[in-house]
PDB file of C-alpha atoms in Angstrom:
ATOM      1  CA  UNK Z   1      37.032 103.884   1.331  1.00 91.00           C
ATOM      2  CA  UNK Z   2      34.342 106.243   0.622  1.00 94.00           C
ATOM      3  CA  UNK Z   3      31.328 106.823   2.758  1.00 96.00           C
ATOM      4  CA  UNK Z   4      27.958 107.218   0.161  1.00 97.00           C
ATOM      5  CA  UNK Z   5      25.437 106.997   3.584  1.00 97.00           C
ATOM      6  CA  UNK Z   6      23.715 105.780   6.117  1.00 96.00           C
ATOM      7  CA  UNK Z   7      20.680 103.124   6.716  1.00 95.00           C
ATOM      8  CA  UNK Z   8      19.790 103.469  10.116  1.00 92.00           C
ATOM      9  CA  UNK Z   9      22.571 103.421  12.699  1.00 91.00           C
ATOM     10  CA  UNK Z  10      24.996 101.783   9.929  1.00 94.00           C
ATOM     11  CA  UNK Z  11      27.137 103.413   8.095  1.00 96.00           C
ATOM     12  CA  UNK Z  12      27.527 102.367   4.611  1.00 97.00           C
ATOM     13  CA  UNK Z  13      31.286 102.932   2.798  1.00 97.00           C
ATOM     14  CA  UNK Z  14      32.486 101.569  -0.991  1.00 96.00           C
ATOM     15  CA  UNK Z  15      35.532 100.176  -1.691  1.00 95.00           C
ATOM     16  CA  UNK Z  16      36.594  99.772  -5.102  1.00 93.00           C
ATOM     17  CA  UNK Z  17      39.152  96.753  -5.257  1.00 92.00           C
ATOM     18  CA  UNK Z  18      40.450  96.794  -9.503  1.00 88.00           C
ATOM     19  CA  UNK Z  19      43.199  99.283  -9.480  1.00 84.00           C
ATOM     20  CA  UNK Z  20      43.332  99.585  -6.136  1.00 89.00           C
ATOM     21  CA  UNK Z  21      45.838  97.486  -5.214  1.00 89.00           C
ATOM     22  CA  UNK Z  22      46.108  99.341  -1.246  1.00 93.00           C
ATOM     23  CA  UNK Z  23      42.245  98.560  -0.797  1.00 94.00           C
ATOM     24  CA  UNK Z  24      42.454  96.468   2.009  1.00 94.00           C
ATOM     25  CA  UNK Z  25      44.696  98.780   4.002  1.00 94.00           C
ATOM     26  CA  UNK Z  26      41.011 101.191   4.808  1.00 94.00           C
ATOM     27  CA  UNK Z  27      38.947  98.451   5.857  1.00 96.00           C
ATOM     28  CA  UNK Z  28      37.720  98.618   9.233  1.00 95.00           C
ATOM     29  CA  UNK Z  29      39.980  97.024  12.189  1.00 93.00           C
ATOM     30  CA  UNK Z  30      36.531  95.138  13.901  1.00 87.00           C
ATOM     31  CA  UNK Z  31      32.494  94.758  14.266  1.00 88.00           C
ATOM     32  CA  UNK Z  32      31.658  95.575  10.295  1.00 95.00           C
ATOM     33  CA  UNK Z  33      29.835  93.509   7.257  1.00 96.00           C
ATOM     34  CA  UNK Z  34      31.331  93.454   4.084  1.00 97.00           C
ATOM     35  CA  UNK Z  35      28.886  93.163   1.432  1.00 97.00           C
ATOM     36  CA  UNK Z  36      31.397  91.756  -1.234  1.00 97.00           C
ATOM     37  CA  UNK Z  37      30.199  92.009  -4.894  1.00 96.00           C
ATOM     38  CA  UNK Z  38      32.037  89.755  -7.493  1.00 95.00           C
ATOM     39  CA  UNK Z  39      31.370  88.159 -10.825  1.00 94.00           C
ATOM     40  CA  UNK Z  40      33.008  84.670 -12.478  1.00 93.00           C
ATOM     41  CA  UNK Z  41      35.785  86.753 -13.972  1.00 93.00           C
ATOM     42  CA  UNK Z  42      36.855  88.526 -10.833  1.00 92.00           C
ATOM     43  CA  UNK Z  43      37.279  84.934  -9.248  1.00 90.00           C
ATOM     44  CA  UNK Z  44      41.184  85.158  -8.998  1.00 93.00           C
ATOM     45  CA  UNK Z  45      40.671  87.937  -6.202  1.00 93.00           C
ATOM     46  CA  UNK Z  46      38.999  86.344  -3.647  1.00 95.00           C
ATOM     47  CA  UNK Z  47      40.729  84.322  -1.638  1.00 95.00           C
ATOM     48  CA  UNK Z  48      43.322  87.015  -0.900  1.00 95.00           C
ATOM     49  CA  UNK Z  49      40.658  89.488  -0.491  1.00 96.00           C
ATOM     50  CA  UNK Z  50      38.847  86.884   1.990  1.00 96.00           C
ATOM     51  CA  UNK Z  51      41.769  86.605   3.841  1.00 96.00           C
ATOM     52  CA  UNK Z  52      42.215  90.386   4.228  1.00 96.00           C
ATOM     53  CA  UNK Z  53      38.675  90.571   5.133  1.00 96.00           C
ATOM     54  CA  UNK Z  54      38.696  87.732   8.084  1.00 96.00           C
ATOM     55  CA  UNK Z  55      42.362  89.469   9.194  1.00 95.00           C
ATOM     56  CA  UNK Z  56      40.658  92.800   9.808  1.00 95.00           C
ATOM     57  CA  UNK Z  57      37.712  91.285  12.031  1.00 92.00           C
ATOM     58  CA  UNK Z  58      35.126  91.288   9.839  1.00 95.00           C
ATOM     59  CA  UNK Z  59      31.596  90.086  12.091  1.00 92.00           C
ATOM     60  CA  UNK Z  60      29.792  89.088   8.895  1.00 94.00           C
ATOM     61  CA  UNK Z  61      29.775  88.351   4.886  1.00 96.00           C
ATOM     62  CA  UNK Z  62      26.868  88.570   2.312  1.00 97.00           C
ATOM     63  CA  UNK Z  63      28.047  88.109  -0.954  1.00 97.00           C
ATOM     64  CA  UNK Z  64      26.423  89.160  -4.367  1.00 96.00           C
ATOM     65  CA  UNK Z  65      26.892  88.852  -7.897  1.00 95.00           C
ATOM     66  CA  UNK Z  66      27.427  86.026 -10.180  1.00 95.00           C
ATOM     67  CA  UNK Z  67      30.240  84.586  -7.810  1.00 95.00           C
ATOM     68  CA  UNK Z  68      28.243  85.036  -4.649  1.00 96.00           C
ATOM     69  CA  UNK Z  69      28.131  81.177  -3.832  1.00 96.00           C
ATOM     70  CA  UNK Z  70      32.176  80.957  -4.706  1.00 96.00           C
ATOM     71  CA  UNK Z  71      32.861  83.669  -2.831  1.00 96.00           C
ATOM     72  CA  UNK Z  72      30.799  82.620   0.429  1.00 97.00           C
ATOM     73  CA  UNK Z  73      32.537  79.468   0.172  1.00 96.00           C
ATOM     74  CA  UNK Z  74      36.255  81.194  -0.183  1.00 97.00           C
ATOM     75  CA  UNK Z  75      35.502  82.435   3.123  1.00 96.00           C
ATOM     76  CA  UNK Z  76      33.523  79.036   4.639  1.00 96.00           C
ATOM     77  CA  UNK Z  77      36.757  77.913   3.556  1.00 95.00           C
ATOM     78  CA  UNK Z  78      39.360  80.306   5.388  1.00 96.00           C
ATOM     79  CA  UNK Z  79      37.173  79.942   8.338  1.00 95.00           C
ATOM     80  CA  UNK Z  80      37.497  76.289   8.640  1.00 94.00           C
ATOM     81  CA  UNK Z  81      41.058  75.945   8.238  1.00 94.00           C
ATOM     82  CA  UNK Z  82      41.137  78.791  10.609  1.00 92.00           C
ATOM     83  CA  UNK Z  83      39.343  76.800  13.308  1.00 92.00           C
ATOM     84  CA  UNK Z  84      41.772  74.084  12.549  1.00 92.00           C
ATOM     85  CA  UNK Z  85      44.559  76.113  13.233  1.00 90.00           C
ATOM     86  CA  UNK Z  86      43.472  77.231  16.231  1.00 88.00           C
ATOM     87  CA  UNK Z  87      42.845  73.370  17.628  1.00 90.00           C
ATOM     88  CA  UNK Z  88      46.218  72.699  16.169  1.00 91.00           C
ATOM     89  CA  UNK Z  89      47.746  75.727  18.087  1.00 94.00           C
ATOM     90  CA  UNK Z  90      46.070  75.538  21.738  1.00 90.00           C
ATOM     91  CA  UNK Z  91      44.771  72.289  21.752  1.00 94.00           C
ATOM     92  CA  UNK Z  92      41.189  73.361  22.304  1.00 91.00           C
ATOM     93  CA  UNK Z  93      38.527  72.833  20.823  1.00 92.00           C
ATOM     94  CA  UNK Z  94      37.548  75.989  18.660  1.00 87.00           C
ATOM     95  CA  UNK Z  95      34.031  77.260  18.949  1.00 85.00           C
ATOM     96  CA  UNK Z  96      32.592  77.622  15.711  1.00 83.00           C
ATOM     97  CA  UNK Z  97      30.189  80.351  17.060  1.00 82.00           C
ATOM     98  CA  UNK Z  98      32.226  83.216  17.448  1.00 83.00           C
ATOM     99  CA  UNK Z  99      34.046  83.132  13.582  1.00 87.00           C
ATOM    100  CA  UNK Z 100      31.972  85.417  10.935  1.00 91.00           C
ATOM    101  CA  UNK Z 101      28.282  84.451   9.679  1.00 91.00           C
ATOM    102  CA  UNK Z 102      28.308  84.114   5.845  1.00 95.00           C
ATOM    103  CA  UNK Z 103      25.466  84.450   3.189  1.00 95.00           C
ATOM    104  CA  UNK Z 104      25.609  84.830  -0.665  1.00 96.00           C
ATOM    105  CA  UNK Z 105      22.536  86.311  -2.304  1.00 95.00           C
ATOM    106  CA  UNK Z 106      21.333  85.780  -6.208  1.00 92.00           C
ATOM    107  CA  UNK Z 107      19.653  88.922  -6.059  1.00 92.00           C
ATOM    108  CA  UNK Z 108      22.025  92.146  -5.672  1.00 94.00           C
ATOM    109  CA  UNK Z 109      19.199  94.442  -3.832  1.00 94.00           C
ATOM    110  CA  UNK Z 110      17.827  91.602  -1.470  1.00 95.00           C
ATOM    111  CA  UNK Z 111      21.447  90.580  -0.392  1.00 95.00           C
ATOM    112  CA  UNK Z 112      22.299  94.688   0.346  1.00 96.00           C
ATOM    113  CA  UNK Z 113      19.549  95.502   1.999  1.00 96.00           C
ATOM    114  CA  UNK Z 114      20.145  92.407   4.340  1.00 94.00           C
ATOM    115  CA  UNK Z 115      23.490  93.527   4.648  1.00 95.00           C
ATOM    116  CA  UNK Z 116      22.623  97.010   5.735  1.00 95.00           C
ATOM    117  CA  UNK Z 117      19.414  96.500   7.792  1.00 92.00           C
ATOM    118  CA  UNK Z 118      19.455  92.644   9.147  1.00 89.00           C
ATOM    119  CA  UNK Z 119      22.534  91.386   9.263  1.00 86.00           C
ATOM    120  CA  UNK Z 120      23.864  91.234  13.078  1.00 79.00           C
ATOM    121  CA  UNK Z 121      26.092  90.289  15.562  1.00 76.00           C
ATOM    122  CA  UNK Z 122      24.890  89.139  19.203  1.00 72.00           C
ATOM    123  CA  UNK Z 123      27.832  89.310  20.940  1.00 73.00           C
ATOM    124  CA  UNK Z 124      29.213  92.292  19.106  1.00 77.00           C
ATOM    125  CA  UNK Z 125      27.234  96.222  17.725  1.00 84.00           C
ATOM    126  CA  UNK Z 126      27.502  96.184  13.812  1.00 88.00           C
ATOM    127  CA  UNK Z 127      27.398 100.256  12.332  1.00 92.00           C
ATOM    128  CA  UNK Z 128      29.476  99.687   9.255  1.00 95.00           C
ATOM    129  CA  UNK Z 129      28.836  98.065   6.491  1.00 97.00           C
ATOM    130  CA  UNK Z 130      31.312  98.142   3.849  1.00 98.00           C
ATOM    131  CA  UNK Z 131      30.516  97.037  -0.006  1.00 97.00           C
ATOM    132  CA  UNK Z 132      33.274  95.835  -1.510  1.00 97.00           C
ATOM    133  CA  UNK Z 133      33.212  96.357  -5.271  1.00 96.00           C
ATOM    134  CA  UNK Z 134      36.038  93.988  -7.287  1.00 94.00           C
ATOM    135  CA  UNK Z 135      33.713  93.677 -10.686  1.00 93.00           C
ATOM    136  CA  UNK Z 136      34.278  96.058 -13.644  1.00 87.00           C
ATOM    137  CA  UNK Z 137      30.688  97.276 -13.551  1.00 81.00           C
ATOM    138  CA  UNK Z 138      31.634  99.063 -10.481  1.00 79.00           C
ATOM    139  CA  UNK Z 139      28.441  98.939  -8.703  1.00 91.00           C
ATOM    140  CA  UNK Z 140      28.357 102.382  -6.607  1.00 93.00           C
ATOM    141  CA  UNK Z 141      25.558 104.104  -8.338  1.00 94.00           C
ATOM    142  CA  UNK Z 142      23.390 100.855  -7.664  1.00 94.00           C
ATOM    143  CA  UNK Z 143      24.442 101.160  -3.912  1.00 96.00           C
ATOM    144  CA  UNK Z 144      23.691 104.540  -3.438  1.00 96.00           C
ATOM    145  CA  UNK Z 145      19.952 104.156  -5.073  1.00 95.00           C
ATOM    146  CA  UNK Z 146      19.305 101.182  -2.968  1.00 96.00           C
ATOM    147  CA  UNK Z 147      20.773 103.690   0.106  1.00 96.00           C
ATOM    148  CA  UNK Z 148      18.105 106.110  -0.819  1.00 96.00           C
ATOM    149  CA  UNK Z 149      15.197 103.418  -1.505  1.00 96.00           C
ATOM    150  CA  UNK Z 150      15.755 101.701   1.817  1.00 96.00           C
ATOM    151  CA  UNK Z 151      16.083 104.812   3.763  1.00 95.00           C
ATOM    152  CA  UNK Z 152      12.413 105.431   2.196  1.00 94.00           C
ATOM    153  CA  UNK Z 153      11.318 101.920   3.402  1.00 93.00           C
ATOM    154  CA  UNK Z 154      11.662  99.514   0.072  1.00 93.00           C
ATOM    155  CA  UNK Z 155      12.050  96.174   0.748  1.00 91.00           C
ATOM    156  CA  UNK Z 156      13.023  93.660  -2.046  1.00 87.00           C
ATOM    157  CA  UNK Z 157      10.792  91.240  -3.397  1.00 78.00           C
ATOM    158  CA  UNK Z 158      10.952  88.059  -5.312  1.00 58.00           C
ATOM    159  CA  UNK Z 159      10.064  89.444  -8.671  1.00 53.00           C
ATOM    160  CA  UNK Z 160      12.528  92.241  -9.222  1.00 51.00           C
ATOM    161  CA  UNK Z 161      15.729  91.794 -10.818  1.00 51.00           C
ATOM    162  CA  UNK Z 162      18.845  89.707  -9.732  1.00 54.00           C
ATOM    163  CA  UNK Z 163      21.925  91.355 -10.783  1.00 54.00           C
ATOM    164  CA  UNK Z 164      22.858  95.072 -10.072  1.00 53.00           C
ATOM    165  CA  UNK Z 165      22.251  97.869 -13.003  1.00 49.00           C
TER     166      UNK Z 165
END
């Protein structure tokens, strides 16, 4: 996991998932956002990755790319039948409130920079925000000009561009 920077109080790491078969082993143990990017073809990873993601505490999702929508609901999904597992197990009734808020996002800079700057936790202080990369692209040049635009106050609008350069 490498740091590119900081927005604020957050810190902002990149994780490369293609060829990196050990990814999962850096992420953070609690209290962080990933900020998963992920096309049609990289649609075979997710639900692992989800599942890695939700394991290691994860407060948040916002999901980009041309899978956003799949990928939010990969982790709607493992969420729910989390919830059920939990009723299952204790005979309680789980509370929907404290699992992970989700979000996909059609345009790359909008759903980062909501990632970074508004995406919270009540109960719980967010400072890392961790972009998880499993497209061939690799985004990480796109992150860190978005690092340095938002850090210089841009905020995205509805006429710029969806996908990431």
């Amino acid at each position: 996991m490498e740091l590119l920077g900081r927005i604020k109080r957050r810190k902002i790491f990149y994780l490369q998932v293609r060829n990196n078969p050990e990814w999962h082993k850096s992420l953070p143990k609690n209290d962080w956002v990933a900020f998963t990017i992920a096309n049609e073809e990289d649609e075979e990873s997710l639900p692992p990755a989800v599942v890695r993601c939700l394991d290691r505490n994860v407060s948040y999702t916002c999901s980009a790319g041309t899978a956003a929508q799949r990928t939010e609901f990969y982790f709607d999904e493992e969420i729910a039948w989390r919830g059920v597992d939990y009723e299952i197990r204790t005979k309680q009734e789980y509370d929907i409130g404290l699992s992970p808020t989700t979000t996909a996002h059609d345009n790359f800079g909008e759903g980062f920079w909501f990632a970074s700057t508004l995406a919270y936790d009540a109960n719980l202080p967010i400072d890392k925000v961790v972009c998880i990369d499993f497209t061939k692209r690799r985004v990480k040049k796109n992150l860190e000009e978005l690092i340095d635009k938002i850090n210089q106050g841009w905020m995205p609008s509805n006429e710029e561009g969806k996908d990431a350069k």
